[in-house]
Short mmCIF file of C-alpha atoms in Angstrom, two decimals:
data_model
loop_
_atom_site.label_atom_id
_atom_site.label_comp_id
_atom_site.label_asym_id
_atom_site.label_seq_id
_atom_site.Cartn_x
_atom_site.Cartn_y
_atom_site.Cartn_z
CA MET A 1 63.71 -12.44 8.23
CA GLN A 2 61.60 -9.36 7.55
CA LEU A 3 59.72 -11.22 4.84
CA ARG A 4 58.93 -14.05 7.25
CA LYS A 5 57.59 -11.60 9.86
CA MET A 6 55.42 -9.96 7.21
CA MET A 7 53.97 -13.32 6.12
CA VAL A 8 53.17 -14.22 9.73
CA MET A 9 51.42 -10.87 10.24
CA LEU A 10 49.37 -11.28 7.07
CA ALA A 11 48.34 -14.76 8.15
CA ALA A 12 47.26 -13.40 11.53
CA VAL A 13 45.21 -10.61 9.94
CA SER A 14 43.58 -13.11 7.59
CA THR A 15 42.69 -15.41 10.50
CA MET A 16 41.29 -12.49 12.49
CA SER A 17 39.21 -11.35 9.52
CA PHE A 18 37.81 -14.85 9.10
CA ALA A 19 37.00 -15.04 12.79
CA LEU A 20 35.16 -11.70 12.69
CA THR A 21 33.20 -12.79 9.64
CA ALA A 22 32.19 -16.04 11.27
CA CYS A 23 31.22 -14.22 14.44
CA GLY A 24 29.12 -11.78 12.43
CA ASP A 25 27.31 -14.65 10.71
CA ASP A 26 26.42 -16.16 14.08
CA THR A 27 24.74 -12.96 15.26
CA THR A 28 22.71 -12.37 12.10
CA THR A 29 18.95 -12.48 12.79
CA LEU A 30 17.58 -15.80 11.60
CA ASP A 31 14.66 -15.54 9.21
CA SER A 32 13.23 -18.92 10.21
CA CYS A 33 12.26 -19.85 13.75
CA THR A 34 10.28 -22.20 15.96
CA SER A 35 10.19 -20.06 19.12
CA ASP A 36 10.73 -16.47 20.22
CA THR A 37 14.23 -17.25 21.47
CA ASP A 38 15.32 -17.98 17.88
CA CYS A 39 14.78 -14.33 16.92
CA ALA A 40 16.82 -11.24 17.75
CA SER A 41 13.50 -9.40 18.09
CA ASN A 42 12.22 -12.07 20.50
CA PHE A 43 9.15 -12.58 18.33
CA CYS A 44 8.54 -15.68 16.24
CA ASN A 45 5.46 -16.05 14.07
CA THR A 46 5.22 -19.75 14.84
CA SER A 47 2.38 -20.33 12.36
CA ALA A 48 4.66 -19.26 9.50
CA GLY A 49 7.99 -20.08 11.15
CA VAL A 50 9.47 -16.62 10.54
CA CYS A 51 10.87 -13.90 12.79
CA MET A 52 9.08 -10.55 12.91
CA GLU A 53 10.27 -7.10 13.91
CA THR A 54 8.68 -5.59 17.01
CA CYS A 55 7.49 -1.98 17.04
CA GLU A 56 5.82 0.68 19.14
CA SER A 57 4.13 2.52 16.27
CA ALA A 58 3.86 2.43 12.47
CA ALA A 59 6.77 4.89 12.32
CA ASP A 60 9.06 2.03 13.42
CA CYS A 61 8.08 -0.10 10.40
CA PRO A 62 9.09 -0.01 6.72
CA ASP A 63 6.57 1.39 4.24
CA THR A 64 5.96 -2.08 2.81
CA GLU A 65 4.97 -3.52 6.21
CA LYS A 66 3.51 -0.44 7.85
CA GLU A 67 0.94 -1.89 10.22
CA CYS A 68 2.16 -2.04 13.83
CA ALA A 69 -0.17 -4.24 15.84
CA PRO A 70 -0.29 -7.48 17.84
CA LEU A 71 -0.28 -10.51 15.53
CA SER A 72 -3.70 -12.13 15.38
CA GLY A 73 -3.73 -15.54 17.06
CA ALA A 74 -0.25 -15.20 18.59
CA THR A 75 0.36 -15.83 22.29
CA ASN A 76 3.06 -13.16 22.28
CA THR A 77 1.13 -9.88 22.57
CA ALA A 78 3.99 -7.58 21.46
CA LYS A 79 3.26 -5.31 18.50
CA VAL A 80 4.98 -6.30 15.26
CA CYS A 81 5.37 -4.81 11.77
CA GLN A 82 2.94 -6.46 9.33
CA CYS A 83 2.12 -6.12 5.65
CA LYS A 84 -1.44 -5.31 4.60
CA THR A 85 -1.66 -5.49 0.81
CA ASN A 86 0.23 -6.78 -2.22
CA GLN A 87 0.16 -3.22 -3.54
CA LEU A 88 2.05 -1.86 -0.55
CA CYS A 89 4.54 -4.74 -0.70
CA ASN A 90 5.53 -3.49 -4.16
CA SER A 91 5.67 0.22 -3.29
CA ASP A 92 9.45 0.34 -3.80
CA ASP A 93 11.29 -1.24 -6.75
CA SER A 94 9.64 -4.64 -6.36
CA THR A 95 6.89 -5.84 -8.68
CA SER A 96 6.16 -9.45 -7.74
CA LEU A 97 5.93 -9.58 -3.93
CA VAL A 98 2.76 -10.61 -2.11
CA CYS A 99 1.58 -10.04 1.44
CA GLY A 100 1.68 -13.46 3.10
CA ALA A 101 -1.72 -14.37 4.52
CA VAL A 102 -0.07 -16.24 7.40
CA SER A 103 3.40 -14.67 7.65
CA LYS A 104 2.10 -11.09 7.39
CA ARG A 105 5.37 -10.29 5.64
CA CYS A 106 6.11 -9.30 2.06
CA GLU A 107 7.37 -12.39 0.26
CA GLU A 108 7.83 -14.04 -3.09
CA PRO A 109 4.84 -16.01 -4.41
CA GLY A 110 5.01 -19.74 -3.82
CA THR A 111 6.49 -19.66 -0.32
CA ASN A 112 5.06 -21.86 2.41
CA THR A 113 4.05 -18.93 4.58
CA GLY A 114 0.96 -17.96 2.61
CA CYS A 115 -2.62 -19.16 2.99
CA THR A 116 -3.58 -22.55 4.40
CA SER A 117 -7.33 -22.40 3.77
CA ASN A 118 -9.91 -20.34 1.88
CA SER A 119 -10.69 -18.42 5.06
CA ASP A 120 -7.26 -16.77 4.78
CA CYS A 121 -8.23 -15.25 1.42
CA GLY A 122 -10.41 -12.40 0.26
CA THR A 123 -13.92 -12.57 -1.15
CA GLY A 124 -14.01 -14.52 -4.39
CA GLU A 125 -10.53 -15.99 -3.83
CA THR A 126 -9.51 -19.53 -2.99
CA CYS A 127 -6.35 -20.86 -1.37
CA ASP A 128 -3.95 -22.83 -3.55
CA THR A 129 -2.41 -24.89 -0.75
CA SER A 130 0.35 -26.17 -3.04
CA THR A 131 1.78 -22.65 -3.35
CA GLY A 132 0.30 -20.98 -0.28
CA GLN A 133 -1.18 -18.20 -2.42
CA CYS A 134 -4.69 -16.80 -2.68
CA VAL A 135 -5.95 -16.92 -6.25
CA GLY A 136 -8.92 -15.11 -7.75
CA GLY A 137 -12.04 -16.99 -8.68
CA THR A 138 -11.85 -15.39 -12.13
CA THR A 139 -9.05 -13.76 -14.05
CA THR A 140 -11.14 -12.62 -17.00
CA CYS A 141 -13.93 -10.09 -16.67
CA SER A 142 -16.07 -7.63 -18.56
CA GLY A 143 -16.95 -4.01 -17.90
CA GLU A 144 -15.07 -2.03 -15.26
CA GLY A 145 -14.84 -1.67 -11.52
CA ARG A 146 -14.97 -4.78 -9.40
CA ALA A 147 -17.10 -6.72 -11.93
CA THR A 148 -16.41 -10.41 -11.13
CA CYS A 149 -12.92 -9.76 -9.72
CA ALA A 150 -11.74 -10.45 -6.18
CA TYR A 151 -12.13 -7.56 -3.77
CA GLY A 152 -9.12 -5.25 -4.07
CA SER A 153 -8.77 -5.88 -7.82
CA ALA A 154 -10.66 -4.35 -10.75
CA CYS A 155 -11.46 -5.16 -14.34
CA TYR A 156 -9.01 -3.61 -16.80
CA SER A 157 -9.23 -4.51 -20.50
CA GLY A 158 -11.00 -7.77 -19.72
CA THR A 159 -8.57 -8.95 -17.02
CA CYS A 160 -8.78 -8.75 -13.23
CA GLN A 161 -5.79 -6.78 -11.96
CA ALA A 162 -4.81 -4.82 -8.89
CA PRO A 163 -4.97 -1.03 -9.34
CA THR A 164 -1.60 0.49 -10.23
CA ALA A 165 0.76 0.54 -7.23
CA PRO A 166 1.39 4.09 -5.97
CA THR A 167 4.78 5.59 -6.83
CA CYS A 168 4.09 9.35 -6.66
CA GLU A 169 5.75 11.78 -4.26
CA ASN A 170 2.39 12.28 -2.55
CA TYR A 171 2.51 8.62 -1.49
CA ASP A 172 6.24 8.55 -0.68
CA LYS A 173 5.81 11.41 1.81
CA PHE A 174 2.49 10.14 3.20
CA ASN A 175 3.19 9.01 6.77
CA ASN A 176 -0.11 7.32 7.61
CA LYS A 177 0.21 4.24 5.41
CA ALA A 178 -1.26 2.17 8.25
CA ALA A 179 -4.61 3.74 7.27
CA LEU A 180 -4.51 1.91 3.91
CA GLY A 181 -5.68 -1.62 3.18
CA THR A 182 -7.93 -3.78 1.02
CA THR A 183 -11.14 -3.81 3.07
CA GLY A 184 -12.20 -0.21 2.52
CA PRO A 185 -13.44 1.41 -0.71
CA ILE A 186 -11.17 0.67 -3.68
CA ILE A 187 -10.33 3.47 -6.13
CA PHE A 188 -9.94 1.90 -9.56
CA LYS A 189 -9.98 4.84 -11.96
CA VAL A 190 -8.96 8.52 -11.93
CA GLY A 191 -8.99 10.94 -14.85
CA THR A 192 -8.91 14.63 -15.74
CA GLY A 193 -12.28 16.21 -16.54
CA ALA A 194 -13.33 19.70 -17.54
CA VAL A 195 -10.96 22.65 -17.09
CA THR A 196 -12.40 26.16 -16.78
CA THR A 197 -11.67 29.61 -15.38
CA ASP A 198 -14.00 29.94 -12.40
CA THR A 199 -13.44 32.86 -10.05
CA ALA A 200 -16.80 32.26 -8.37
CA PHE A 201 -15.66 28.81 -7.21
CA CYS A 202 -11.88 29.29 -6.94
CA GLY A 203 -11.42 32.97 -6.08
CA ASN A 204 -9.28 35.60 -7.77
CA SER A 205 -5.82 33.99 -7.39
CA THR A 206 -5.97 30.29 -8.25
CA THR A 207 -8.65 30.87 -10.86
CA LYS A 208 -8.23 27.71 -12.97
CA ARG A 209 -10.70 25.03 -11.91
CA VAL A 210 -9.76 21.46 -12.79
CA LYS A 211 -12.28 18.66 -12.33
CA ILE A 212 -10.88 15.22 -11.43
CA ASN A 213 -13.11 12.21 -12.08
CA ILE A 214 -12.68 9.46 -9.48
CA SER A 215 -14.38 6.04 -9.53
CA ALA A 216 -14.43 3.61 -6.61
CA TYR A 217 -16.29 0.55 -5.37
CA SER A 218 -17.07 -0.59 -1.85
CA SER A 219 -18.25 -3.68 0.04
CA THR A 220 -20.59 -1.44 2.05
CA PRO A 221 -23.10 1.00 0.54
CA PHE A 222 -21.84 4.48 -0.28
CA PRO A 223 -23.90 7.25 1.36
CA ALA A 224 -26.61 8.96 -0.62
CA THR A 225 -24.89 12.37 -0.68
CA ALA A 226 -21.31 13.64 -0.83
CA ALA A 227 -21.88 15.52 2.43
CA GLU A 228 -22.24 12.14 4.19
CA LEU A 229 -19.06 10.71 2.65
CA ASN A 230 -16.45 10.07 5.35
CA GLY A 231 -12.86 8.82 5.25
CA PHE A 232 -12.07 10.12 1.76
CA PHE A 233 -8.86 12.17 1.40
CA TYR A 234 -6.77 14.09 -1.11
CA VAL A 235 -3.03 13.90 -0.34
CA LEU A 236 -0.82 16.83 -1.28
CA VAL A 237 2.66 16.48 -2.79
CA ASN A 238 4.13 17.06 0.68
CA GLY A 239 2.28 13.98 1.94
CA GLN A 240 -0.34 15.85 3.96
CA PRO A 241 -3.93 14.57 3.66
CA THR A 242 -6.74 17.07 3.28
CA SER A 243 -10.44 16.96 2.55
CA VAL A 244 -11.62 16.45 -1.02
CA SER A 245 -13.42 19.37 -2.63
CA ILE A 246 -16.71 18.08 -4.05
CA SER A 247 -19.35 20.49 -5.34
CA SER A 248 -22.87 19.98 -3.98
CA SER A 249 -24.38 20.64 -7.41
CA SER A 250 -25.96 17.80 -9.38
CA GLY A 251 -23.69 15.35 -11.21
CA ASN A 252 -20.64 15.63 -8.98
CA TYR A 253 -21.43 12.60 -6.80
CA THR A 254 -23.20 9.64 -8.35
CA VAL A 255 -23.85 6.34 -6.58
CA THR A 256 -24.97 3.26 -8.52
CA GLY A 257 -25.28 -0.52 -8.06
CA THR A 258 -27.88 -2.70 -6.40
CA ASN A 259 -26.10 -2.20 -3.07
CA ARG A 260 -24.92 1.35 -3.83
CA ASP A 261 -21.47 -0.19 -4.24
CA ARG A 262 -20.05 2.20 -6.85
CA ALA A 263 -19.37 5.92 -6.55
CA ASP A 264 -18.33 8.28 -9.34
CA ILE A 265 -17.00 11.46 -7.80
CA VAL A 266 -15.96 14.76 -9.35
CA ALA A 267 -13.28 16.39 -7.19
CA ASN A 268 -12.09 19.96 -7.74
CA LEU A 269 -8.67 21.57 -7.88
CA CYS A 270 -8.13 25.32 -7.98
CA VAL A 271 -4.72 26.17 -9.45
CA LEU A 272 -2.85 29.15 -10.86
CA PRO A 273 -3.70 30.09 -14.46
CA SER A 274 -0.16 29.13 -15.53
CA SER A 275 -0.39 25.64 -14.00
CA ASN A 276 -0.73 22.78 -16.49
CA THR A 277 0.02 19.62 -14.46
CA ALA A 278 -0.32 18.33 -10.90
CA SER A 279 0.63 15.20 -8.97
CA LEU A 280 -2.42 13.92 -7.10
CA GLY A 281 -3.05 11.25 -4.49
CA TYR A 282 -6.39 9.95 -3.21
CA TYR A 283 -7.46 7.25 -0.77
CA PHE A 284 -10.32 6.00 1.36
CA THR A 285 -9.59 4.83 4.90
CA GLY A 286 -8.92 1.09 4.73
CA GLY A 287 -8.59 1.21 0.93
CA ASN A 288 -5.85 1.66 -1.65
CA PHE A 289 -3.80 4.76 -2.42
CA PHE A 290 -4.22 5.96 -6.01
CA CYS A 291 -1.62 8.23 -7.64
CA PHE A 292 -2.53 10.28 -10.70
CA GLN A 293 -0.56 12.83 -12.73
CA SER A 294 -3.17 15.22 -14.10
CA THR A 295 -2.31 17.23 -17.20
CA TYR A 296 -4.67 20.05 -18.17
#
């Protein structure tokens, strides 16, 4: 008799568990949609057929989809979390995600929520409508910088590639990721330059002066002098952006190109004499975030 009661109770618990599971499945936010009512967030990107998360500010969005703004072309004017670059989509453990040109979400290549025409793609790119992905006009290149690569990429060892995705602590703790993008100046190379003891420049405490060589390109002309350079920041390990220290002496800011589209900048760090390495982060407003571990 006791055994029979126990079997009945177990059957009841099993049935209840199944019912709860089924109920939970019904309330899960659907990824696909045709109208706002299909989404728990009440926002459907009807062009891509996917639900999007609403937000009040970038702080409400994940780092990979940090832009909080109304979706361009949508009749629903609510702000939603949107991706901005492939680089930011892969800022965690991912390596192959892309920012959907239509979905404005981070997604696997080859989905049907990508581009639909060349106008959805960057300069020098075309839309492969069979995969929905923007592809570069050239994958091979010569020299360095933008060369013949699509905007946002650079020429590395003869191949057009995106600059290395940021993974440093400076980037992880940086809270203004909405300021990044692929339309502003693109930093494609950072390296350690000369290291000297310079009390005249650095003072009597942090006497070691480390020069950091930074190269970037832009779709708009760089200013003639470093004093006119705006929107360029050095991000500390705690994530706080600060101004970049550039000496006004000759050779520390060089602009080249027929449209003044390349800048080679020498930034300065003043560190303790015992310091031999530093985690650095640099970015231009609207451009990429570049992490660099300097050893000196």
